[in-house]
PDB file of C-alpha atoms in Angstrom:
ATOM      1  CA  UNK A  19      -9.602  91.928 -71.499  1.00  0.00           C
ATOM      2  CA  UNK A  20     -13.358  91.678 -71.295  1.00  0.00           C
ATOM      3  CA  UNK A  21     -14.633  88.438 -72.694  1.00  0.00           C
ATOM      4  CA  UNK A  22     -17.988  86.852 -73.031  1.00  0.00           C
ATOM      5  CA  UNK A  23     -18.738  84.613 -70.092  1.00  0.00           C
ATOM      6  CA  UNK A  24     -20.099  81.120 -70.367  1.00  0.00           C
ATOM      7  CA  UNK A  25     -22.279  81.265 -67.284  1.00  0.00           C
ATOM      8  CA  UNK A  26     -25.471  82.004 -69.133  1.00  0.00           C
ATOM      9  CA  UNK A  27     -25.027  78.657 -70.866  1.00  0.00           C
ATOM     10  CA  UNK A  28     -26.639  75.675 -69.201  1.00  0.00           C
ATOM     11  CA  UNK A  29     -24.225  73.093 -70.630  1.00  0.00           C
ATOM     12  CA  UNK A  30     -22.228  71.437 -67.808  1.00  0.00           C
ATOM     13  CA  UNK A  31     -19.038  71.616 -69.880  1.00  0.00           C
ATOM     14  CA  UNK A  32     -19.463  75.371 -70.310  1.00  0.00           C
ATOM     15  CA  UNK A  33     -20.303  75.730 -66.622  1.00  0.00           C
ATOM     16  CA  UNK A  34     -17.163  73.858 -65.627  1.00  0.00           C
ATOM     17  CA  UNK A  35     -15.009  75.920 -67.982  1.00  0.00           C
ATOM     18  CA  UNK A  36     -16.530  79.090 -66.576  1.00  0.00           C
ATOM     19  CA  UNK A  37     -14.829  78.175 -63.291  1.00  0.00           C
ATOM     20  CA  UNK A  38     -11.666  76.371 -64.363  1.00  0.00           C
ATOM     21  CA  UNK A  39     -11.238  77.320 -68.023  1.00  0.00           C
ATOM     22  CA  UNK A  40      -9.021  80.389 -67.609  1.00  0.00           C
ATOM     23  CA  UNK A  41      -5.433  80.012 -68.739  1.00  0.00           C
ATOM     24  CA  UNK A  42      -3.438  78.670 -65.711  1.00  0.00           C
ATOM     25  CA  UNK A  43      -6.396  77.518 -63.613  1.00  0.00           C
ATOM     26  CA  UNK A  44      -6.170  73.826 -64.451  1.00  0.00           C
ATOM     27  CA  UNK A  45      -2.410  73.808 -63.935  1.00  0.00           C
ATOM     28  CA  UNK A  46      -2.927  75.338 -60.489  1.00  0.00           C
ATOM     29  CA  UNK A  47      -5.406  72.543 -59.742  1.00  0.00           C
ATOM     30  CA  UNK A  48      -2.880  70.033 -61.051  1.00  0.00           C
ATOM     31  CA  UNK A  49      -0.247  71.399 -58.677  1.00  0.00           C
ATOM     32  CA  UNK A  50      -2.705  71.514 -55.783  1.00  0.00           C
ATOM     33  CA  UNK A  51      -3.557  67.870 -56.485  1.00  0.00           C
ATOM     34  CA  UNK A  52       0.176  67.191 -56.376  1.00  0.00           C
ATOM     35  CA  UNK A  53       0.318  68.591 -52.850  1.00  0.00           C
ATOM     36  CA  UNK A  54       1.409  72.204 -53.373  1.00  0.00           C
ATOM     37  CA  UNK A  55      -0.396  74.647 -51.077  1.00  0.00           C
ATOM     38  CA  UNK A  56       1.597  77.863 -50.825  1.00  0.00           C
ATOM     39  CA  UNK A  57       1.747  80.916 -53.046  1.00  0.00           C
ATOM     40  CA  UNK A  58       5.478  80.718 -53.626  1.00  0.00           C
ATOM     41  CA  UNK A  59       5.270  77.003 -54.402  1.00  0.00           C
ATOM     42  CA  UNK A  60       2.716  77.621 -57.167  1.00  0.00           C
ATOM     43  CA  UNK A  61       4.701  80.609 -58.382  1.00  0.00           C
ATOM     44  CA  UNK A  62       7.883  78.583 -58.653  1.00  0.00           C
ATOM     45  CA  UNK A  63       6.257  75.526 -60.190  1.00  0.00           C
ATOM     46  CA  UNK A  64       4.403  77.493 -62.861  1.00  0.00           C
ATOM     47  CA  UNK A  65       6.670  80.460 -63.543  1.00  0.00           C
ATOM     48  CA  UNK A  66       3.549  82.622 -63.386  1.00  0.00           C
ATOM     49  CA  UNK A  67       3.442  86.356 -62.601  1.00  0.00           C
ATOM     50  CA  UNK A  68       2.383  87.000 -58.970  1.00  0.00           C
ATOM     51  CA  UNK A  69      -0.574  89.247 -59.837  1.00  0.00           C
ATOM     52  CA  UNK A  70      -1.904  86.654 -62.272  1.00  0.00           C
ATOM     53  CA  UNK A  71      -1.442  83.830 -59.747  1.00  0.00           C
ATOM     54  CA  UNK A  72      -3.228  85.895 -57.142  1.00  0.00           C
ATOM     55  CA  UNK A  73      -6.215  86.441 -59.460  1.00  0.00           C
ATOM     56  CA  UNK A  74      -6.411  82.791 -60.423  1.00  0.00           C
ATOM     57  CA  UNK A  75      -6.217  81.567 -56.822  1.00  0.00           C
ATOM     58  CA  UNK A  76      -9.003  83.959 -55.795  1.00  0.00           C
ATOM     59  CA  UNK A  77     -11.186  82.765 -58.650  1.00  0.00           C
ATOM     60  CA  UNK A  78     -10.626  79.128 -57.675  1.00  0.00           C
ATOM     61  CA  UNK A  79     -11.501  79.948 -54.056  1.00  0.00           C
ATOM     62  CA  UNK A  80     -14.649  81.698 -55.252  1.00  0.00           C
ATOM     63  CA  UNK A  81     -15.543  78.681 -57.399  1.00  0.00           C
ATOM     64  CA  UNK A  82     -15.295  76.467 -54.332  1.00  0.00           C
ATOM     65  CA  UNK A  83     -12.350  74.497 -55.731  1.00  0.00           C
ATOM     66  CA  UNK A  84      -9.776  75.763 -53.227  1.00  0.00           C
ATOM     67  CA  UNK A  85     -10.038  76.854 -49.623  1.00  0.00           C
ATOM     68  CA  UNK A  86      -7.839  79.623 -48.219  1.00  0.00           C
ATOM     69  CA  UNK A  87      -6.424  78.955 -44.775  1.00  0.00           C
ATOM     70  CA  UNK A  88      -4.168  81.156 -42.691  1.00  0.00           C
ATOM     71  CA  UNK A  89      -1.191  79.204 -41.491  1.00  0.00           C
ATOM     72  CA  UNK A  90       0.839  82.031 -39.997  1.00  0.00           C
ATOM     73  CA  UNK A  91      -0.320  85.204 -38.228  1.00  0.00           C
ATOM     74  CA  UNK A  92       3.087  86.905 -38.086  1.00  0.00           C
ATOM     75  CA  UNK A  93       3.787  87.420 -40.849  1.00  0.00           C
ATOM     76  CA  UNK A  94       0.269  86.837 -42.229  1.00  0.00           C
ATOM     77  CA  UNK A  95       0.462  83.912 -44.635  1.00  0.00           C
ATOM     78  CA  UNK A  96      -2.261  81.846 -46.303  1.00  0.00           C
ATOM     79  CA  UNK A  97      -2.226  78.480 -47.937  1.00  0.00           C
ATOM     80  CA  UNK A  98      -4.619  77.045 -50.497  1.00  0.00           C
ATOM     81  CA  UNK A  99      -6.094  73.609 -49.981  1.00  0.00           C
ATOM     82  CA  UNK A 100      -8.259  71.585 -52.343  1.00  0.00           C
ATOM     83  CA  UNK A 101     -11.884  71.369 -51.294  1.00  0.00           C
ATOM     84  CA  UNK A 102     -13.882  68.208 -51.921  1.00  0.00           C
ATOM     85  CA  UNK A 103     -15.030  69.778 -55.186  1.00  0.00           C
ATOM     86  CA  UNK A 104     -11.426  70.552 -56.114  1.00  0.00           C
ATOM     87  CA  UNK A 105     -10.384  66.972 -55.379  1.00  0.00           C
ATOM     88  CA  UNK A 106     -13.242  65.719 -57.527  1.00  0.00           C
ATOM     89  CA  UNK A 107     -11.633  67.535 -60.470  1.00  0.00           C
ATOM     90  CA  UNK A 108      -8.897  64.894 -60.573  1.00  0.00           C
ATOM     91  CA  UNK A 109     -10.950  62.863 -63.034  1.00  0.00           C
ATOM     92  CA  UNK A 110     -10.713  65.666 -65.577  1.00  0.00           C
ATOM     93  CA  UNK A 111      -6.978  66.081 -64.911  1.00  0.00           C
ATOM     94  CA  UNK A 112      -6.384  62.343 -65.353  1.00  0.00           C
ATOM     95  CA  UNK A 113      -8.331  62.411 -68.619  1.00  0.00           C
ATOM     96  CA  UNK A 114      -6.211  65.356 -69.821  1.00  0.00           C
ATOM     97  CA  UNK A 115      -3.035  63.565 -68.749  1.00  0.00           C
ATOM     98  CA  UNK A 116      -3.974  60.427 -70.648  1.00  0.00           C
ATOM     99  CA  UNK A 117      -4.913  62.475 -73.716  1.00  0.00           C
ATOM    100  CA  UNK A 118      -1.660  64.443 -73.601  1.00  0.00           C
ATOM    101  CA  UNK A 119       0.399  61.285 -73.240  1.00  0.00           C
ATOM    102  CA  UNK A 120      -1.349  59.737 -76.220  1.00  0.00           C
ATOM    103  CA  UNK A 121      -1.103  62.749 -78.521  1.00  0.00           C
ATOM    104  CA  UNK A 122       1.454  65.312 -77.411  1.00  0.00           C
ATOM    105  CA  UNK A 123       4.346  63.374 -75.892  1.00  0.00           C
ATOM    106  CA  UNK A 124       6.526  62.398 -78.859  1.00  0.00           C
ATOM    107  CA  UNK A 125       9.503  61.851 -76.549  1.00  0.00           C
ATOM    108  CA  UNK A 126       7.513  59.572 -74.215  1.00  0.00           C
ATOM    109  CA  UNK A 127       5.476  60.170 -71.065  1.00  0.00           C
ATOM    110  CA  UNK A 128       6.905  62.582 -68.509  1.00  0.00           C
ATOM    111  CA  UNK A 129       4.332  61.621 -65.890  1.00  0.00           C
ATOM    112  CA  UNK A 130       2.061  58.622 -65.769  1.00  0.00           C
ATOM    113  CA  UNK A 131      -0.412  56.841 -63.570  1.00  0.00           C
ATOM    114  CA  UNK A 132       0.623  53.499 -62.136  1.00  0.00           C
ATOM    115  CA  UNK A 133      -0.932  50.889 -59.895  1.00  0.00           C
ATOM    116  CA  UNK A 134       0.569  51.766 -56.504  1.00  0.00           C
ATOM    117  CA  UNK A 135       0.906  48.123 -55.507  1.00  0.00           C
ATOM    118  CA  UNK A 136       2.288  46.558 -58.682  1.00  0.00           C
ATOM    119  CA  UNK A 137       3.823  49.600 -60.382  1.00  0.00           C
ATOM    120  CA  UNK A 138       2.060  48.605 -63.608  1.00  0.00           C
ATOM    121  CA  UNK A 139       1.155  51.587 -65.818  1.00  0.00           C
ATOM    122  CA  UNK A 140      -2.570  52.327 -65.784  1.00  0.00           C
ATOM    123  CA  UNK A 141      -4.491  53.078 -68.933  1.00  0.00           C
ATOM    124  CA  UNK A 142      -7.337  55.424 -68.023  1.00  0.00           C
ATOM    125  CA  UNK A 143     -10.653  54.715 -69.671  1.00  0.00           C
ATOM    126  CA  UNK A 144     -14.027  56.222 -68.887  1.00  0.00           C
ATOM    127  CA  UNK A 145     -16.744  53.677 -68.093  1.00  0.00           C
ATOM    128  CA  UNK A 146     -20.268  53.690 -66.737  1.00  0.00           C
ATOM    129  CA  UNK A 147     -20.053  53.002 -63.018  1.00  0.00           C
ATOM    130  CA  UNK A 148     -23.156  50.804 -63.066  1.00  0.00           C
ATOM    131  CA  UNK A 149     -22.541  48.558 -66.069  1.00  0.00           C
ATOM    132  CA  UNK A 150     -18.761  48.903 -66.318  1.00  0.00           C
ATOM    133  CA  UNK A 151     -19.157  49.457 -70.079  1.00  0.00           C
ATOM    134  CA  UNK A 152     -16.788  51.915 -71.797  1.00  0.00           C
ATOM    135  CA  UNK A 153     -18.526  55.249 -72.405  1.00  0.00           C
ATOM    136  CA  UNK A 154     -18.212  55.293 -76.154  1.00  0.00           C
ATOM    137  CA  UNK A 155     -20.696  55.938 -78.874  1.00  0.00           C
ATOM    138  CA  UNK A 156     -22.976  54.573 -80.136  1.00  0.00           C
ATOM    139  CA  UNK A 157     -23.456  52.418 -76.995  1.00  0.00           C
ATOM    140  CA  UNK A 158     -23.912  55.632 -75.033  1.00  0.00           C
ATOM    141  CA  UNK A 159     -25.273  58.944 -76.208  1.00  0.00           C
ATOM    142  CA  UNK A 160     -25.712  62.498 -75.010  1.00  0.00           C
ATOM    143  CA  UNK A 161     -29.342  63.469 -74.479  1.00  0.00           C
ATOM    144  CA  UNK A 162     -31.122  66.520 -73.049  1.00  0.00           C
ATOM    145  CA  UNK A 163     -31.463  66.345 -69.265  1.00  0.00           C
ATOM    146  CA  UNK A 164     -34.378  67.490 -67.098  1.00  0.00           C
ATOM    147  CA  UNK A 165     -33.098  71.096 -67.081  1.00  0.00           C
ATOM    148  CA  UNK A 166     -32.396  71.324 -70.820  1.00  0.00           C
ATOM    149  CA  UNK A 167     -33.259  74.599 -72.548  1.00  0.00           C
ATOM    150  CA  UNK A 168     -34.582  74.991 -76.077  1.00  0.00           C
ATOM    151  CA  UNK A 169     -31.060  75.651 -77.343  1.00  0.00           C
ATOM    152  CA  UNK A 170     -29.776  72.355 -75.913  1.00  0.00           C
ATOM    153  CA  UNK A 171     -32.685  70.452 -77.459  1.00  0.00           C
ATOM    154  CA  UNK A 172     -31.919  72.094 -80.813  1.00  0.00           C
ATOM    155  CA  UNK A 173     -28.200  71.313 -80.649  1.00  0.00           C
ATOM    156  CA  UNK A 174     -28.802  67.654 -79.827  1.00  0.00           C
ATOM    157  CA  UNK A 175     -31.602  67.298 -82.372  1.00  0.00           C
ATOM    158  CA  UNK A 176     -29.236  68.647 -85.034  1.00  0.00           C
ATOM    159  CA  UNK A 177     -26.880  65.908 -84.037  1.00  0.00           C
ATOM    160  CA  UNK A 178     -29.388  63.097 -84.282  1.00  0.00           C
ATOM    161  CA  UNK A 179     -30.358  64.396 -87.716  1.00  0.00           C
ATOM    162  CA  UNK A 180     -26.713  64.421 -88.788  1.00  0.00           C
ATOM    163  CA  UNK A 181     -26.346  60.828 -87.705  1.00  0.00           C
ATOM    164  CA  UNK A 182     -29.366  59.605 -89.487  1.00  0.00           C
ATOM    165  CA  UNK A 183     -28.259  61.168 -92.772  1.00  0.00           C
TER     166      UNK A 183
ATOM    167  CA  UNK B  20      -2.526  89.627 -75.328  1.00  0.00           C
ATOM    168  CA  UNK B  21       0.851  87.949 -75.171  1.00  0.00           C
ATOM    169  CA  UNK B  22       0.907  85.162 -72.663  1.00  0.00           C
ATOM    170  CA  UNK B  23       3.408  82.668 -71.538  1.00  0.00           C
ATOM    171  CA  UNK B  24       3.014  79.443 -73.455  1.00  0.00           C
ATOM    172  CA  UNK B  25       2.909  76.035 -71.836  1.00  0.00           C
ATOM    173  CA  UNK B  26       4.737  74.226 -74.621  1.00  0.00           C
ATOM    174  CA  UNK B  27       8.093  74.256 -72.926  1.00  0.00           C
ATOM    175  CA  UNK B  28       6.532  72.211 -70.134  1.00  0.00           C
ATOM    176  CA  UNK B  29       6.757  68.452 -70.486  1.00  0.00           C
ATOM    177  CA  UNK B  30       3.647  67.694 -68.411  1.00  0.00           C
ATOM    178  CA  UNK B  31       0.973  66.063 -70.601  1.00  0.00           C
ATOM    179  CA  UNK B  32      -1.741  68.183 -68.974  1.00  0.00           C
ATOM    180  CA  UNK B  33       0.137  71.368 -69.893  1.00  0.00           C
ATOM    181  CA  UNK B  34       0.768  70.032 -73.388  1.00  0.00           C
ATOM    182  CA  UNK B  35      -2.929  69.292 -73.874  1.00  0.00           C
ATOM    183  CA  UNK B  36      -3.935  72.718 -72.589  1.00  0.00           C
ATOM    184  CA  UNK B  37      -1.420  74.343 -74.914  1.00  0.00           C
ATOM    185  CA  UNK B  38      -3.579  73.044 -77.768  1.00  0.00           C
ATOM    186  CA  UNK B  39      -7.100  73.109 -76.366  1.00  0.00           C
ATOM    187  CA  UNK B  40      -6.864  75.392 -73.321  1.00  0.00           C
ATOM    188  CA  UNK B  41      -7.737  78.706 -74.956  1.00  0.00           C
ATOM    189  CA  UNK B  42     -11.086  80.178 -74.048  1.00  0.00           C
ATOM    190  CA  UNK B  43     -13.681  78.727 -76.536  1.00  0.00           C
ATOM    191  CA  UNK B  44     -11.553  75.859 -77.867  1.00  0.00           C
ATOM    192  CA  UNK B  45     -13.135  73.103 -75.784  1.00  0.00           C
ATOM    193  CA  UNK B  46     -16.629  74.360 -76.544  1.00  0.00           C
ATOM    194  CA  UNK B  47     -15.820  74.232 -80.251  1.00  0.00           C
ATOM    195  CA  UNK B  48     -14.678  70.631 -79.768  1.00  0.00           C
ATOM    196  CA  UNK B  49     -17.873  69.935 -77.849  1.00  0.00           C
ATOM    197  CA  UNK B  50     -19.943  71.267 -80.747  1.00  0.00           C
ATOM    198  CA  UNK B  51     -17.842  69.389 -83.305  1.00  0.00           C
ATOM    199  CA  UNK B  52     -18.435  66.211 -81.283  1.00  0.00           C
ATOM    200  CA  UNK B  53     -22.123  67.028 -81.416  1.00  0.00           C
ATOM    201  CA  UNK B  54     -21.969  67.026 -85.216  1.00  0.00           C
ATOM    202  CA  UNK B  55     -21.560  70.697 -86.088  1.00  0.00           C
ATOM    203  CA  UNK B  56     -19.120  71.274 -88.957  1.00  0.00           C
ATOM    204  CA  UNK B  57     -19.719  74.703 -90.500  1.00  0.00           C
ATOM    205  CA  UNK B  58     -18.531  78.136 -89.526  1.00  0.00           C
ATOM    206  CA  UNK B  59     -21.997  79.605 -89.186  1.00  0.00           C
ATOM    207  CA  UNK B  60     -23.169  76.639 -87.116  1.00  0.00           C
ATOM    208  CA  UNK B  61     -20.379  77.151 -84.582  1.00  0.00           C
ATOM    209  CA  UNK B  62     -20.970  80.904 -84.653  1.00  0.00           C
ATOM    210  CA  UNK B  63     -24.647  80.494 -83.922  1.00  0.00           C
ATOM    211  CA  UNK B  64     -24.217  77.826 -81.279  1.00  0.00           C
ATOM    212  CA  UNK B  65     -21.561  79.728 -79.354  1.00  0.00           C
ATOM    213  CA  UNK B  66     -22.458  83.375 -79.950  1.00  0.00           C
ATOM    214  CA  UNK B  67     -18.765  83.949 -80.612  1.00  0.00           C
ATOM    215  CA  UNK B  68     -17.272  86.807 -82.684  1.00  0.00           C
ATOM    216  CA  UNK B  69     -16.318  85.654 -86.216  1.00  0.00           C
ATOM    217  CA  UNK B  70     -12.660  86.739 -85.986  1.00  0.00           C
ATOM    218  CA  UNK B  71     -12.254  84.882 -82.692  1.00  0.00           C
ATOM    219  CA  UNK B  72     -13.961  81.766 -84.069  1.00  0.00           C
ATOM    220  CA  UNK B  73     -11.710  81.910 -87.099  1.00  0.00           C
ATOM    221  CA  UNK B  74      -8.589  82.033 -84.918  1.00  0.00           C
ATOM    222  CA  UNK B  75      -9.748  79.192 -82.708  1.00  0.00           C
ATOM    223  CA  UNK B  76     -10.666  76.956 -85.640  1.00  0.00           C
ATOM    224  CA  UNK B  77      -7.254  77.545 -87.232  1.00  0.00           C
ATOM    225  CA  UNK B  78      -5.487  76.692 -83.986  1.00  0.00           C
ATOM    226  CA  UNK B  79      -7.482  73.469 -83.644  1.00  0.00           C
ATOM    227  CA  UNK B  80      -6.636  72.545 -87.239  1.00  0.00           C
ATOM    228  CA  UNK B  81      -2.976  73.244 -86.514  1.00  0.00           C
ATOM    229  CA  UNK B  82      -3.159  71.097 -83.373  1.00  0.00           C
ATOM    230  CA  UNK B  83      -4.473  68.221 -85.459  1.00  0.00           C
ATOM    231  CA  UNK B  84      -7.837  68.174 -83.680  1.00  0.00           C
ATOM    232  CA  UNK B  85      -9.902  69.366 -86.651  1.00  0.00           C
ATOM    233  CA  UNK B  86      -9.508  68.897 -90.375  1.00  0.00           C
ATOM    234  CA  UNK B  87     -10.570  71.596 -92.837  1.00  0.00           C
ATOM    235  CA  UNK B  88     -12.382  70.372 -95.920  1.00  0.00           C
ATOM    236  CA  UNK B  89     -13.766  72.377 -98.807  1.00  0.00           C
ATOM    237  CA  UNK B  90     -17.349  71.432 -99.442  1.00  0.00           C
ATOM    238  CA  UNK B  91     -18.219  74.082-102.004  1.00  0.00           C
ATOM    239  CA  UNK B  92     -16.073  75.710-104.673  1.00  0.00           C
ATOM    240  CA  UNK B  93     -18.578  78.403-105.673  1.00  0.00           C
ATOM    241  CA  UNK B  94     -18.800  80.101-103.325  1.00  0.00           C
ATOM    242  CA  UNK B  95     -15.681  78.741-101.582  1.00  0.00           C
ATOM    243  CA  UNK B  96     -16.805  77.189 -98.288  1.00  0.00           C
ATOM    244  CA  UNK B  97     -14.970  74.984 -95.817  1.00  0.00           C
ATOM    245  CA  UNK B  98     -16.171  72.701 -93.109  1.00  0.00           C
ATOM    246  CA  UNK B  99     -14.365  71.467 -90.045  1.00  0.00           C
ATOM    247  CA  UNK B 100     -14.371  67.788 -89.182  1.00  0.00           C
ATOM    248  CA  UNK B 101     -12.988  66.071 -86.109  1.00  0.00           C
ATOM    249  CA  UNK B 102      -9.804  64.113 -86.732  1.00  0.00           C
ATOM    250  CA  UNK B 103      -9.142  60.882 -84.874  1.00  0.00           C
ATOM    251  CA  UNK B 104      -7.240  62.933 -82.304  1.00  0.00           C
ATOM    252  CA  UNK B 105     -10.176  65.312 -81.986  1.00  0.00           C
ATOM    253  CA  UNK B 106     -12.566  62.412 -81.477  1.00  0.00           C
ATOM    254  CA  UNK B 107     -10.272  61.012 -78.807  1.00  0.00           C
ATOM    255  CA  UNK B 108     -10.824  64.224 -76.836  1.00  0.00           C
ATOM    256  CA  UNK B 109     -14.346  63.076 -76.011  1.00  0.00           C
ATOM    257  CA  UNK B 110     -13.061  61.425 -72.834  1.00  0.00           C
ATOM    258  CA  UNK B 111     -12.018  64.809 -71.481  1.00  0.00           C
ATOM    259  CA  UNK B 112     -15.340  66.365 -72.538  1.00  0.00           C
ATOM    260  CA  UNK B 113     -17.291  63.577 -70.837  1.00  0.00           C
ATOM    261  CA  UNK B 114     -15.231  64.039 -67.662  1.00  0.00           C
ATOM    262  CA  UNK B 115     -15.957  67.798 -67.755  1.00  0.00           C
ATOM    263  CA  UNK B 116     -19.635  67.119 -68.362  1.00  0.00           C
ATOM    264  CA  UNK B 117     -19.852  64.756 -65.390  1.00  0.00           C
ATOM    265  CA  UNK B 118     -17.975  67.226 -63.198  1.00  0.00           C
ATOM    266  CA  UNK B 119     -20.219  70.125 -64.254  1.00  0.00           C
ATOM    267  CA  UNK B 120     -23.363  68.105 -63.624  1.00  0.00           C
ATOM    268  CA  UNK B 121     -22.156  67.174 -60.150  1.00  0.00           C
ATOM    269  CA  UNK B 122     -21.035  70.650 -59.103  1.00  0.00           C
ATOM    270  CA  UNK B 123     -22.463  73.426 -61.237  1.00  0.00           C
ATOM    271  CA  UNK B 124     -25.969  72.349 -62.185  1.00  0.00           C
ATOM    272  CA  UNK B 125     -28.135  73.434 -59.217  1.00  0.00           C
ATOM    273  CA  UNK B 126     -31.265  73.300 -61.390  1.00  0.00           C
ATOM    274  CA  UNK B 127     -30.497  69.749 -62.613  1.00  0.00           C
ATOM    275  CA  UNK B 128     -28.624  68.364 -65.601  1.00  0.00           C
ATOM    276  CA  UNK B 129     -29.194  70.048 -68.956  1.00  0.00           C
ATOM    277  CA  UNK B 130     -27.391  67.302 -70.855  1.00  0.00           C
ATOM    278  CA  UNK B 131     -26.472  63.826 -69.754  1.00  0.00           C
ATOM    279  CA  UNK B 132     -25.038  60.581 -70.977  1.00  0.00           C
ATOM    280  CA  UNK B 133     -27.379  57.619 -71.208  1.00  0.00           C
ATOM    281  CA  UNK B 134     -27.120  54.009 -72.257  1.00  0.00           C
ATOM    282  CA  UNK B 135     -28.407  54.123 -75.833  1.00  0.00           C
ATOM    283  CA  UNK B 136     -30.194  50.789 -75.504  1.00  0.00           C
ATOM    284  CA  UNK B 137     -31.837  51.129 -72.095  1.00  0.00           C
ATOM    285  CA  UNK B 138     -31.942  54.911 -71.706  1.00  0.00           C
ATOM    286  CA  UNK B 139     -30.482  54.527 -68.210  1.00  0.00           C
ATOM    287  CA  UNK B 140     -28.338  57.494 -67.124  1.00  0.00           C
ATOM    288  CA  UNK B 141     -24.619  56.677 -67.153  1.00  0.00           C
ATOM    289  CA  UNK B 142     -22.328  57.684 -64.341  1.00  0.00           C
ATOM    290  CA  UNK B 143     -18.862  58.259 -65.802  1.00  0.00           C
ATOM    291  CA  UNK B 144     -15.979  56.941 -63.764  1.00  0.00           C
ATOM    292  CA  UNK B 145     -12.346  56.642 -64.789  1.00  0.00           C
ATOM    293  CA  UNK B 146     -10.906  53.153 -64.427  1.00  0.00           C
ATOM    294  CA  UNK B 147      -7.764  51.322 -65.439  1.00  0.00           C
ATOM    295  CA  UNK B 148      -8.497  49.514 -68.689  1.00  0.00           C
ATOM    296  CA  UNK B 149      -6.504  46.449 -67.640  1.00  0.00           C
ATOM    297  CA  UNK B 150      -7.713  45.841 -64.085  1.00  0.00           C
ATOM    298  CA  UNK B 151     -11.031  47.701 -64.241  1.00  0.00           C
ATOM    299  CA  UNK B 152     -10.182  49.336 -60.909  1.00  0.00           C
ATOM    300  CA  UNK B 153     -11.273  52.961 -60.347  1.00  0.00           C
ATOM    301  CA  UNK B 154      -8.347  55.340 -60.838  1.00  0.00           C
ATOM    302  CA  UNK B 155      -8.329  56.809 -57.375  1.00  0.00           C
ATOM    303  CA  UNK B 156      -5.590  57.376 -54.892  1.00  0.00           C
ATOM    304  CA  UNK B 157      -3.936  55.768 -53.046  1.00  0.00           C
ATOM    305  CA  UNK B 158      -4.559  52.644 -55.176  1.00  0.00           C
ATOM    306  CA  UNK B 159      -3.047  54.496 -58.116  1.00  0.00           C
ATOM    307  CA  UNK B 160      -0.426  57.207 -58.091  1.00  0.00           C
ATOM    308  CA  UNK B 161       1.246  59.652 -60.433  1.00  0.00           C
ATOM    309  CA  UNK B 162       4.923  58.887 -61.006  1.00  0.00           C
ATOM    310  CA  UNK B 163       7.625  60.285 -63.289  1.00  0.00           C
ATOM    311  CA  UNK B 164       7.600  58.659 -66.729  1.00  0.00           C
ATOM    312  CA  UNK B 165      10.546  57.751 -68.942  1.00  0.00           C
ATOM    313  CA  UNK B 166      10.770  61.296 -70.330  1.00  0.00           C
ATOM    314  CA  UNK B 167      10.495  63.103 -66.983  1.00  0.00           C
ATOM    315  CA  UNK B 168      12.660  66.184 -66.460  1.00  0.00           C
ATOM    316  CA  UNK B 169      14.280  67.246 -63.206  1.00  0.00           C
ATOM    317  CA  UNK B 170      11.398  69.618 -62.536  1.00  0.00           C
ATOM    318  CA  UNK B 171       8.845  66.802 -62.784  1.00  0.00           C
ATOM    319  CA  UNK B 172      10.899  64.625 -60.440  1.00  0.00           C
ATOM    320  CA  UNK B 173      11.067  67.511 -57.962  1.00  0.00           C
ATOM    321  CA  UNK B 174       7.345  68.210 -58.119  1.00  0.00           C
ATOM    322  CA  UNK B 175       6.429  64.582 -57.545  1.00  0.00           C
ATOM    323  CA  UNK B 176       9.054  64.111 -54.819  1.00  0.00           C
ATOM    324  CA  UNK B 177       7.583  67.118 -53.010  1.00  0.00           C
ATOM    325  CA  UNK B 178       4.303  65.350 -53.152  1.00  0.00           C
ATOM    326  CA  UNK B 179       5.545  62.060 -51.716  1.00  0.00           C
ATOM    327  CA  UNK B 180       7.174  64.009 -48.890  1.00  0.00           C
ATOM    328  CA  UNK B 181       3.892  65.824 -48.207  1.00  0.00           C
ATOM    329  CA  UNK B 182       2.089  62.526 -47.983  1.00  0.00           C
ATOM    330  CA  UNK B 183       4.526  60.926 -45.629  1.00  0.00           C
ATOM    331  CA  UNK B 184       4.299  63.840 -43.200  1.00  0.00           C
TER     332      UNK B 184
END
């Protein structure tokens, strides 16, 4: 299926989704963050068709999220390791986990984050690293950055107008 | 295209993606967070085909992320407003924005979060609401929750084993 790509968009959310937004990709990153590295491990964990898994792994390698490393010459076998960029995606995965636990886990949490020392459940919240203040509106707002295009300026101006009304 | 659904999985990340993981859905939520409400506004912002937009909006309404409200009877016109659940998704969008700015914005940020009072750029970081500590490993870890299935226990046990080795 041919679909419109997001990569002509300058928005960082669209750019991220261009690389990790395909069905399965984020679950592969979840499993990689959980320590899985080998094709058959991902296949078994996800119940995904091999040709699809193969395509998704290649795309994640190309996006610089995973690194392919040969671990056996005979037979030839590769494993897939998170790059630094791939590890940095954990913040998004944690945010998705917290959101899913809050909204789509009627039977209770199946996985959760805890303080490794005390075992106390953690409640993820996004804050500004400098001030420590929670990143909520209206204390914080989204504004055009130095590389903003006309379309971004328009979209955010529309928003300011909507607020004022 | 028929694809395997994630909704039989108990993982909160999979559950979230089941509702917002389709191509376009997160960008629609981004635009809704930015104040867009009407079909033609989303269509123009995203350059998306009307039938696709229609399907995605319906799915987001069904997932409880958007609420459909009639704003004109003649002609009949609906708008789409974020629900509380939809607003709560902002944390994930902010995490994706920060990730995209760090990794996929070679020309600089096109949008960014700033402190509304001072204008200082914010640097989003995920912390534990209670302790204020950054949610990074090994200080925090993912463990099975009360509703964990055997598969979740296996996946996380595999991970602990990988760490110890």
